[in-house]
Coordinates of C-alpha atoms (C1' of nucleotides) in Angstrom, one line a residue:
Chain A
X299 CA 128.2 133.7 151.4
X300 CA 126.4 137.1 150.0
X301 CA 127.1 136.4 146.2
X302 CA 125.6 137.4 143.0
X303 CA 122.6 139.5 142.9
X304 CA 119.9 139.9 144.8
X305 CA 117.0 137.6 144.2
X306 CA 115.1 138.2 147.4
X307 CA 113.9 141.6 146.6
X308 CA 112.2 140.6 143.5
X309 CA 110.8 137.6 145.1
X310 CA 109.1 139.1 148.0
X311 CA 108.2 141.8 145.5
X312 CA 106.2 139.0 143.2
X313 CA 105.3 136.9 146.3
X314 CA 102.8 139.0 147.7
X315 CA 99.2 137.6 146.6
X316 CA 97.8 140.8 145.9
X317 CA 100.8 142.1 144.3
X318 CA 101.0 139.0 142.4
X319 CA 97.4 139.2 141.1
X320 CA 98.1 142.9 139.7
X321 CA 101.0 141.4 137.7
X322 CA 99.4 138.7 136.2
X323 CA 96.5 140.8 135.2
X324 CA 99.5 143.4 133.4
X325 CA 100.6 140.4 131.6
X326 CA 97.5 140.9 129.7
X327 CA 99.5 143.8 127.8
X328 CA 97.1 146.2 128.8
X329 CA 97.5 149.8 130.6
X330 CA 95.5 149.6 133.8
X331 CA 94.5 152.2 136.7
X332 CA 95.3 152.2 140.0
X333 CA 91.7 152.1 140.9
X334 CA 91.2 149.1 138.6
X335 CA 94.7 146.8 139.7
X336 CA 93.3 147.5 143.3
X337 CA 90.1 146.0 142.3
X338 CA 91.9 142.8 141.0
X339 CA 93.9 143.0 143.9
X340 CA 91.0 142.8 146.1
X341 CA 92.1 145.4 148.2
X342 CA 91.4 149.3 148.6
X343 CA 92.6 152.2 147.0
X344 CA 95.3 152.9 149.4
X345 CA 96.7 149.4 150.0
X346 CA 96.9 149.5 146.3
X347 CA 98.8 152.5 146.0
X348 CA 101.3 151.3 148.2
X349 CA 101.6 148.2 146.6
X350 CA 102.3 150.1 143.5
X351 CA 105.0 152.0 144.3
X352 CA 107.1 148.9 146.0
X353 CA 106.7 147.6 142.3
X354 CA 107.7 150.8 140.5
X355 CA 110.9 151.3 142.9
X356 CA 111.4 147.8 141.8
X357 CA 111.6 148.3 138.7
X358 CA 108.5 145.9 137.1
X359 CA 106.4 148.7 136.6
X360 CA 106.1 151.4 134.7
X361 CA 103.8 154.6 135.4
X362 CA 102.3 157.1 132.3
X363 CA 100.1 160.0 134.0
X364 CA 97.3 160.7 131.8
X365 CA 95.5 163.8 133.0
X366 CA 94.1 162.5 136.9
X367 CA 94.4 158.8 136.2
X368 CA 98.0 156.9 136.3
X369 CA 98.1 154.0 134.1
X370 CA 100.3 151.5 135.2
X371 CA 102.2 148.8 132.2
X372 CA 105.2 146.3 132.9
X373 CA 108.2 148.2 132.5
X374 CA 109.6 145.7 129.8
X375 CA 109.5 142.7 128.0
X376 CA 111.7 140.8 130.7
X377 CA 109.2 141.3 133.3
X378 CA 106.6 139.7 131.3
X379 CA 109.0 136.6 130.6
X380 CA 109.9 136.2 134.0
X381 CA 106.1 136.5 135.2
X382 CA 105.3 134.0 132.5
X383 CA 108.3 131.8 133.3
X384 CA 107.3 131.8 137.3
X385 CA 104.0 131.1 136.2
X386 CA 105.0 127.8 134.0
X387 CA 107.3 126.9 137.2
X388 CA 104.0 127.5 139.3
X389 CA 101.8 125.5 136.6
X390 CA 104.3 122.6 136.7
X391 CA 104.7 122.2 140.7
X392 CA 100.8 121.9 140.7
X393 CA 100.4 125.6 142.5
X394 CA 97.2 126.5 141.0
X395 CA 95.1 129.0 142.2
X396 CA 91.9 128.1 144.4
X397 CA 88.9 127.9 142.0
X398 CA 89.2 127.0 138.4
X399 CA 86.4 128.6 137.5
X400 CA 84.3 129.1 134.1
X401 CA 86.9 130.7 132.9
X402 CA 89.9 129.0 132.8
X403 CA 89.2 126.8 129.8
X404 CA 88.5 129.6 127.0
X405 CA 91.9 131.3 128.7
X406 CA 93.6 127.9 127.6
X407 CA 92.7 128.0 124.6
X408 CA 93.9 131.7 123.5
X409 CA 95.0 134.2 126.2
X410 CA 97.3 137.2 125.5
X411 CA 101.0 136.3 126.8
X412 CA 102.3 140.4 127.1
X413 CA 101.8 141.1 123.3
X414 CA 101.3 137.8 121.7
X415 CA 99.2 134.7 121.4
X416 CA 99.0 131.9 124.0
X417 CA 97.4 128.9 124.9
X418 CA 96.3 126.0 122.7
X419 CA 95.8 128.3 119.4
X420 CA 99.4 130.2 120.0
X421 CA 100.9 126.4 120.3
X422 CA 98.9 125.5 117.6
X423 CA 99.9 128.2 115.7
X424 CA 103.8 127.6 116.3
X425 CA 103.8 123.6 115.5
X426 CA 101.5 124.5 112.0
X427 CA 104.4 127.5 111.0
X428 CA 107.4 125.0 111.4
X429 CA 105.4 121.9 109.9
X430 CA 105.3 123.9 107.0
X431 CA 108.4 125.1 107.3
X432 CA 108.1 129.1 108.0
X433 CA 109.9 128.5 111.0
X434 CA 112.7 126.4 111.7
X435 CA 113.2 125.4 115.4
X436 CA 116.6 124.3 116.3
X437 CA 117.6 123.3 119.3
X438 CA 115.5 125.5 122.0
X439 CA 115.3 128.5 119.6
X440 CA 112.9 129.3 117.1
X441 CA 115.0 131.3 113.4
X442 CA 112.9 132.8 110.6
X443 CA 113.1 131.0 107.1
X444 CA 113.3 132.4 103.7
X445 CA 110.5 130.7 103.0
X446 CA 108.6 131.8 106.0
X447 CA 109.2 135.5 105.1
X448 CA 107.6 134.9 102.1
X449 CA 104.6 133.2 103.9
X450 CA 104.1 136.2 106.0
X451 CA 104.6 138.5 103.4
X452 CA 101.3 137.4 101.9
X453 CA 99.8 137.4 105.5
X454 CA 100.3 141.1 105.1
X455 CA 103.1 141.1 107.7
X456 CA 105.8 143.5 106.6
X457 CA 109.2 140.8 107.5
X458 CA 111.7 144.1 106.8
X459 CA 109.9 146.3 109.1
X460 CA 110.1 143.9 112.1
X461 CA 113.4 143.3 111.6
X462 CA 114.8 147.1 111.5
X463 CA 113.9 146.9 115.2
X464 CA 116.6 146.1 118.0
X465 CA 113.9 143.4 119.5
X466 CA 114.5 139.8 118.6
X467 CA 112.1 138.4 115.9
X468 CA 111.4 134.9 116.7
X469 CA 111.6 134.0 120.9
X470 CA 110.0 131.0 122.0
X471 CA 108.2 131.6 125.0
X472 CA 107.1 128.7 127.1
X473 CA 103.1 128.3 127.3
X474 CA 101.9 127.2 131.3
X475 CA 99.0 125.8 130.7
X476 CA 100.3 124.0 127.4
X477 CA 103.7 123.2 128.6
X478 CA 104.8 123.9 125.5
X479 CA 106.3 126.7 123.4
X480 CA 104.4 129.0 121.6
X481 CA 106.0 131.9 119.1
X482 CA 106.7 135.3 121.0
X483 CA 108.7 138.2 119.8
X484 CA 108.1 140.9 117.3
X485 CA 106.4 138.4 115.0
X486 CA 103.9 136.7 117.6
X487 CA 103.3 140.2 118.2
X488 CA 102.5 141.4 114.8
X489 CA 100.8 138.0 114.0
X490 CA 98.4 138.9 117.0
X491 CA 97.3 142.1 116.1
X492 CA 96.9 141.2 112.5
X493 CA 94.2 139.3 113.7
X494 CA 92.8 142.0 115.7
X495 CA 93.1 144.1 112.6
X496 CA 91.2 141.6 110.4
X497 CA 88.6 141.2 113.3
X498 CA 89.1 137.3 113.5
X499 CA 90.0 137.8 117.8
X500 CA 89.1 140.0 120.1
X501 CA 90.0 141.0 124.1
X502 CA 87.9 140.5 126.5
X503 CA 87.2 143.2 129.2
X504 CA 88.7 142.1 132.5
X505 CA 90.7 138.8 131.4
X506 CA 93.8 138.2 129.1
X507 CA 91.9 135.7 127.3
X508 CA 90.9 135.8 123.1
X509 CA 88.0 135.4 121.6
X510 CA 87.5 134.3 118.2
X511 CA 84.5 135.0 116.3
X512 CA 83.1 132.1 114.3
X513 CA 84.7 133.1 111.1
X514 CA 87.8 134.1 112.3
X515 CA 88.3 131.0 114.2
X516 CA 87.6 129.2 110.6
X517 CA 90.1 131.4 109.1
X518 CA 92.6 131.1 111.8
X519 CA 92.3 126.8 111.3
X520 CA 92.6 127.3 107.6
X521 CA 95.6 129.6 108.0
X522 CA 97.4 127.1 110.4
X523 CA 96.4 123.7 109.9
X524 CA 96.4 120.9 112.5
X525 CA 98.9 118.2 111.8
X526 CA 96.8 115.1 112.0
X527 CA 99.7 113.0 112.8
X528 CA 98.9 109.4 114.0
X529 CA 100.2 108.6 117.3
X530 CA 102.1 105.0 117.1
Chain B
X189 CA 90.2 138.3 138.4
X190 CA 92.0 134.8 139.7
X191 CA 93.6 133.5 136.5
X192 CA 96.2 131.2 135.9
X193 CA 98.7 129.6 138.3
X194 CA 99.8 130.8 141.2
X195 CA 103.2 132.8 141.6
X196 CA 102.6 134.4 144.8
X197 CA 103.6 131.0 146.6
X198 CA 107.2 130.8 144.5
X199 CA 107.7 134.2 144.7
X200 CA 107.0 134.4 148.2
X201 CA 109.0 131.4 149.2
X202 CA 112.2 132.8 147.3
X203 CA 111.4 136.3 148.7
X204 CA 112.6 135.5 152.1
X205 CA 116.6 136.7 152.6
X206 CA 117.6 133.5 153.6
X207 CA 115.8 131.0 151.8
X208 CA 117.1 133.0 148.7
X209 CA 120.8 132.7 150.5
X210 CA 120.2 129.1 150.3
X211 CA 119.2 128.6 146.8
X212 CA 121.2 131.0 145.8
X213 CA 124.3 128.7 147.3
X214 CA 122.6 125.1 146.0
X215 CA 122.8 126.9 142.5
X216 CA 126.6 125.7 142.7
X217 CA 125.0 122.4 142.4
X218 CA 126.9 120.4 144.9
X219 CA 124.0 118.7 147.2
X220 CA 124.4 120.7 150.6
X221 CA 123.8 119.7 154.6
X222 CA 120.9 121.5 156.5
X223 CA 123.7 122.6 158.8
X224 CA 125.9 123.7 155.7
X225 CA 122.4 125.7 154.7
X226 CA 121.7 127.3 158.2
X227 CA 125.3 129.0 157.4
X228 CA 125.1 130.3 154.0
X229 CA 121.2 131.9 155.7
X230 CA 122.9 133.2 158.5
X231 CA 120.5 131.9 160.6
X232 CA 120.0 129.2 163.6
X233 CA 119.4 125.2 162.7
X234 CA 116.5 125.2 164.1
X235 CA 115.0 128.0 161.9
X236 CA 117.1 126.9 158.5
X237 CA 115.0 123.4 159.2
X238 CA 111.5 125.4 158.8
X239 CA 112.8 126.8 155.8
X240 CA 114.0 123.5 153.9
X241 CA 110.6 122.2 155.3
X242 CA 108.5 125.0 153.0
X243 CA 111.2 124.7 150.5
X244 CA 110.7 121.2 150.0
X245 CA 106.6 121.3 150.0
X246 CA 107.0 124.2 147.4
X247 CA 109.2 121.5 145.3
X248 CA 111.8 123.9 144.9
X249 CA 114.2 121.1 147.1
X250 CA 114.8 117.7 147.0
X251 CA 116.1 116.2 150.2
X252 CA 118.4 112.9 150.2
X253 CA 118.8 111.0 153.5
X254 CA 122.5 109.7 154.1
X255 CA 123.2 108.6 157.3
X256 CA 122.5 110.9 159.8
X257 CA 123.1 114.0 157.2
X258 CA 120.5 115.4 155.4
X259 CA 121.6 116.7 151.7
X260 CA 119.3 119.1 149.9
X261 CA 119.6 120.0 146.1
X262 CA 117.8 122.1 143.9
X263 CA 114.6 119.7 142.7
X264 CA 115.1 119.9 139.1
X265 CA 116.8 121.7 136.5
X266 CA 114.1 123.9 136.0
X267 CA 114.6 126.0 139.4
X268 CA 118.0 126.3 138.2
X269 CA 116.8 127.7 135.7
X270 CA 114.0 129.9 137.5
X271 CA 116.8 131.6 140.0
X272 CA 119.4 132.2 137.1
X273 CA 116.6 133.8 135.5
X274 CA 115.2 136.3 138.5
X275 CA 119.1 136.6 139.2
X276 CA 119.9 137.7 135.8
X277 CA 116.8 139.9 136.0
X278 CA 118.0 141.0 139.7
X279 CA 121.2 141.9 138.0
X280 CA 119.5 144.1 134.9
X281 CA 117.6 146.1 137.6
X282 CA 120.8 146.9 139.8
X283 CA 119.3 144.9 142.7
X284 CA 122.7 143.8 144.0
X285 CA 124.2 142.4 147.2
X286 CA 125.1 145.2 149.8
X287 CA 129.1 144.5 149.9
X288 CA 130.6 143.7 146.4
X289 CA 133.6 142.0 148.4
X290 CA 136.6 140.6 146.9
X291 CA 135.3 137.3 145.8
X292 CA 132.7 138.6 143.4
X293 CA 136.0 138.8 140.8
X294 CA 136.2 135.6 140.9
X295 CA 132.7 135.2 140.8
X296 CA 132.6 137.0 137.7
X297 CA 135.2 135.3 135.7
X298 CA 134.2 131.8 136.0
X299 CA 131.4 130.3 138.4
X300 CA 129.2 127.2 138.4
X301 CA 125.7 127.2 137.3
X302 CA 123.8 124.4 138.5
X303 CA 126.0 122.1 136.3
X304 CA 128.1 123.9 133.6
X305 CA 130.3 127.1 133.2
X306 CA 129.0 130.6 133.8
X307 CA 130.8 133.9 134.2
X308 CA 133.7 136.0 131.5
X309 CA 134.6 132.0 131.1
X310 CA 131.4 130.5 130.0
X311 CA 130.6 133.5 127.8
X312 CA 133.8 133.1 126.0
X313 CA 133.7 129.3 125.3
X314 CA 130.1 129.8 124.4
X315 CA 131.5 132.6 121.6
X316 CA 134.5 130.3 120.9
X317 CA 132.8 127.6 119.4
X318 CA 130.1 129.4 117.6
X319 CA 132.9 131.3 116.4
X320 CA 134.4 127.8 115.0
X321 CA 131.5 126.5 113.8
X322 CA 131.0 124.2 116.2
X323 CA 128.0 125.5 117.3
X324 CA 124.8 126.9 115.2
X325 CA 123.6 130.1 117.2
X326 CA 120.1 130.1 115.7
X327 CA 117.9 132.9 116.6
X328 CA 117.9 132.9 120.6
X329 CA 118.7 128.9 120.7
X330 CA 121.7 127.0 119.9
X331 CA 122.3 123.7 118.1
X332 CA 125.4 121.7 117.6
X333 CA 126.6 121.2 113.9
X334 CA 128.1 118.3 112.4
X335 CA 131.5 119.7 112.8
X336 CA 130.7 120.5 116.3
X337 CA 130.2 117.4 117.3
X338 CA 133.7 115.7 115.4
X339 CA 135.3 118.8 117.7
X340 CA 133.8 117.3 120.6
X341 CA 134.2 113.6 120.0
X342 CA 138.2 114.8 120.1
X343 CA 138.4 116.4 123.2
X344 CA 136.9 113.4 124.5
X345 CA 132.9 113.8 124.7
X346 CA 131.1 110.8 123.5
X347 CA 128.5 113.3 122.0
X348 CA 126.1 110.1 121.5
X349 CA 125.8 109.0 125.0
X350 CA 124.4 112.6 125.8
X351 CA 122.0 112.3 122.6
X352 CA 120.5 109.1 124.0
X353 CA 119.8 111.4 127.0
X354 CA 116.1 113.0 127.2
X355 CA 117.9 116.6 128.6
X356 CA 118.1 118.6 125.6
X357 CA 122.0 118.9 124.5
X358 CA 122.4 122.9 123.6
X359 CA 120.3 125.4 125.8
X360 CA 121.6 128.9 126.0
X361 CA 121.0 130.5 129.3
X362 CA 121.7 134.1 130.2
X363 CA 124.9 135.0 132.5
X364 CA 123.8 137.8 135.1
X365 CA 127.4 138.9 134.9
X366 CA 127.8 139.2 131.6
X367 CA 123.8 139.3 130.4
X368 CA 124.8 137.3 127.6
X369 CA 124.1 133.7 126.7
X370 CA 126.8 130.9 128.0
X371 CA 126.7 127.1 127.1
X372 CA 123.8 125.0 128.9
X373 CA 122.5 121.5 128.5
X374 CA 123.9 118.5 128.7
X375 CA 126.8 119.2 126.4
X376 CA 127.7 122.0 128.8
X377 CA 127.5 119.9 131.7
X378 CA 129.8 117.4 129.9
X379 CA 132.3 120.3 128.9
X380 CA 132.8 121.4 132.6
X381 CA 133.1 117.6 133.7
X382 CA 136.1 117.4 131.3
X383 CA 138.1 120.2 132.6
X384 CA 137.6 119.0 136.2
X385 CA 138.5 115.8 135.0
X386 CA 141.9 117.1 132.9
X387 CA 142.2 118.9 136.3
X388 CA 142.2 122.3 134.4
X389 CA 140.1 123.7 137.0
X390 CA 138.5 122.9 140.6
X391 CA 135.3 124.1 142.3
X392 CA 135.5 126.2 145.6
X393 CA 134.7 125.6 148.8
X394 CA 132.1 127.4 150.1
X395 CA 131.4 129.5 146.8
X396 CA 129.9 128.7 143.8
X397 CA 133.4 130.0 141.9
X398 CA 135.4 127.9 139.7
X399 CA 139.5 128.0 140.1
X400 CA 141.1 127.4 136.9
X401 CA 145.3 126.4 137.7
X402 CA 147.5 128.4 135.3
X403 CA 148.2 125.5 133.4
X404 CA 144.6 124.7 133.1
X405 CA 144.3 128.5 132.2
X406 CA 146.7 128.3 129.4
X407 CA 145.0 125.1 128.3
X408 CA 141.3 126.6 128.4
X409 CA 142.4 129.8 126.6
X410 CA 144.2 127.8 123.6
X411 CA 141.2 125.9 123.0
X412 CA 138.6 128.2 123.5
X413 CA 140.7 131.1 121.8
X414 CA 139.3 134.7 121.8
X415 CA 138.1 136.6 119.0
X416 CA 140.2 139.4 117.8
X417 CA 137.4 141.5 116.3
X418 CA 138.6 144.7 115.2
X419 CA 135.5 146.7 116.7
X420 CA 134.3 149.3 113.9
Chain C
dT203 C1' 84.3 178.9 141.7
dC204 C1' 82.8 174.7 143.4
dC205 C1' 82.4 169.9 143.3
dA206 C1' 83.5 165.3 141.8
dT207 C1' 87.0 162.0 140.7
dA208 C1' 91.7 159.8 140.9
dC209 C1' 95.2 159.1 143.7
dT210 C1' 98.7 159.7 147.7
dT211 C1' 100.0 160.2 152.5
dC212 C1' 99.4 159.6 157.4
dG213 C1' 98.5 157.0 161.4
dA214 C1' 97.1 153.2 163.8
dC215 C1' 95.9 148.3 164.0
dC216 C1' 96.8 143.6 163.5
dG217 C1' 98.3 139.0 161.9
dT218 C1' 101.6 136.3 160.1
dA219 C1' 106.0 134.7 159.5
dG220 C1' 110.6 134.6 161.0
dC221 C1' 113.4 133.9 164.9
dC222 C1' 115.6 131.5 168.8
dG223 C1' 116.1 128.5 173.3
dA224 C1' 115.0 124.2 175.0
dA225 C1' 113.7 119.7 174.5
dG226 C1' 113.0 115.6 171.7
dC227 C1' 114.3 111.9 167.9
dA228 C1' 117.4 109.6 165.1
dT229 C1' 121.8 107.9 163.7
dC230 C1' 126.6 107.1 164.1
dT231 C1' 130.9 106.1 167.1
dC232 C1' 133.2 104.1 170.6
Chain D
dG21 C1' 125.1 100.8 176.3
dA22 C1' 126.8 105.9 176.7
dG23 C1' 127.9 109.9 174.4
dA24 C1' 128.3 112.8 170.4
dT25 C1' 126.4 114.7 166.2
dG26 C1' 122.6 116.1 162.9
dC27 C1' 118.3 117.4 162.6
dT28 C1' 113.2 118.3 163.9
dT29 C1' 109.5 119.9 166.9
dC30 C1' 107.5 122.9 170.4
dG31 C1' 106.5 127.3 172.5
dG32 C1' 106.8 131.9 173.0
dC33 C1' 108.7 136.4 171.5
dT34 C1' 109.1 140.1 168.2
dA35 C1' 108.9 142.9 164.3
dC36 C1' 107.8 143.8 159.8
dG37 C1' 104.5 144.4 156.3
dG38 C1' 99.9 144.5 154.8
dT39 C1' 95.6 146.5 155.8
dC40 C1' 92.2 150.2 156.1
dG41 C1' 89.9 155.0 157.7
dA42 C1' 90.6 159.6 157.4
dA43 C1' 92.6 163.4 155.6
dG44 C1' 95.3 165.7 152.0
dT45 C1' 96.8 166.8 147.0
dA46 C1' 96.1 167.0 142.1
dT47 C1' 93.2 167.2 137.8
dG48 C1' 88.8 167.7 135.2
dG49 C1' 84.3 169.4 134.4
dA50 C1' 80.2 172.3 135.3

DNA sequence: TCCATACTTCGACCGTAGCCGAAGCATCTC
DNA sequence: GAGATGCTTCGGCTACGGTCGAAGTATGGA
């Protein structure tokens, strides 16, 4: 009854809390220490180190030495789907983590998903692009339009550029805590950092969320308009 | 550092061997006995009946009481969707069963995936009717065109019953054999209806592999025919 | 050269989770 | 009713995997 491939591995790999925990912080899209996943592992240096090689042998993570620290980063883009997608599973079977904490709300309303926008502002974001018509979303997939490469062409998003690369423009990437898509791909990502560039969002230290500075959450609601639709 | 939901649990409860054997199995989406279950796990009733049990509080399972039987099937499509997903990424990451075996041809040519065709099959009527127009392939989704859905009114799919559905009608969903997209949704879920219907093909036993009869072969071939691209 | 920092390896400990035998319910058949 | 079949619960065994202290290896800086 062996068939297929071999989901166990990966699933004990992910289903260990501490494990776990150093995932979902790498999800932020940052490069982190050993010393510091241990620390958001809540467990030692050692344990950590261990932990760290089951997951590099697995093939989630991938290890850059840089001089006497080891910076750890998601090997690829389809670990940080399937993290995201277990985590929208998790999120919709009601297994939510003990204490919801101060936090949680400013990480539902803009967190880093891997290397784009999340939460309320990256849903946001999506519905505002194909109300106006940038993007058209057809059946579960998300397709550029002429007139949305023109859009981001004045956003100061070079289209042409982003599509000379092998990675899929438009992905639609399904939001946990919004239960809804938001835009991924190598446009959510270069929508993101343009608004690092512009200083309208930045990190925070520890956590994947966004912050948005008062004018650049202004800007960002005058780029991407709410639909004030009346619900019948 | 807690953030988000929790995909220890999941990943935990698919990381055992033999709870992953029997998902794994209920992926062929026929509704199957705890004793049925114990076998595909290789392990003892009593233990396979503590397995369902943490299955079913993770809400991965949904039980169905039938006399004195006691059918499991996967809860929802979404876990469907969640283990063809971490199989797919299994796959990618050469995590693969120990013994490739003889079945796993068979495996690979045409399988069941929760509901619809997967495998060298699946692939190929997927290509097929994007190929004819029948089908918009749309970024990474899919969407069925106007003539698509004439095509499918003649082979005999009442196309408007399955709008009036609230499952979406296209999905595209990645084949771990062939890590390319294949026909989901509930027009793929028709499609594999009809050809067990015509009796073109018939679902195994114990396997989640899909038996076409040579004149159902012929049949599947002629209406799903292959394109002769002349690769540059 | 010497020490501090970042990390890995080793060895031992411990708890949990998986496992089965045996017994206990429930349901169907005769 | 009696007996068979399907499944669950209980109790005890075992082993694997996570954990840390201590010691060992690299790298950087003074």
């Amino acid at each position: 009854m062996k068939e297929g491939p071999d989901i166990a591995q990966i699933g004990a790999l992910i289903g260990d809390p501490a494990r776990a925990n150093m995932l979902a912080a790498l999800t932020g899209g940052k490069a982190l220490t050993a010393t510091e996943l241990a620390a958001v592992g809540g467990i030692t240096l050692q344990t950590a180190s261990a932990h760290l090689a089951k997951l590099e042998a697995g093939g989630l993570l991938l290890p850059r030495k840089q001089g006497r620290h080891r910076y750890f980063t998601l090997a690829d883009e389809t670990v940080a789907r399937l993290i995201e997608s277990m985590m929208g599973f998790a999120a919709s079977r009601g297994h939510l983590r003990h204490q919801p904490g101060p936090k949680e709300p400013a990480l539902r309303k803009a967190r880093i998903c891997y290397d784009h926008l999340a939460g309320d502002y990256g849903v946001r974001m999506l519905d505002s692009l194909v109300a106006k018509g940038a993007i058209d979303a057809v059946g579960d997939g998300l397709a550029l339009t002429a007139k949305g490469e023109e859009t981001f062409q004045c956003i100061g998003i070079n289209v042409a550029d982003l599509k000379a690369s092998r990675r899929p423009l438009c992905r639609s990437c399904l939001d946990w805590s919004e239960r809804r898509a938001h835009l991924a791909g190598s446009l959510g990502k270069a929508l993101l950092a343009s608004f690092f560039d512009k200083g309208w969002a930045r990190r925070t230290a520890g956590s994947r969320s966004v912050i948005f500075s008062p004018e650049g959450e202004r800007q960002f609601l005058a780029l991407f308009p709410v639909e004030t639709l009346v619900a019948a």
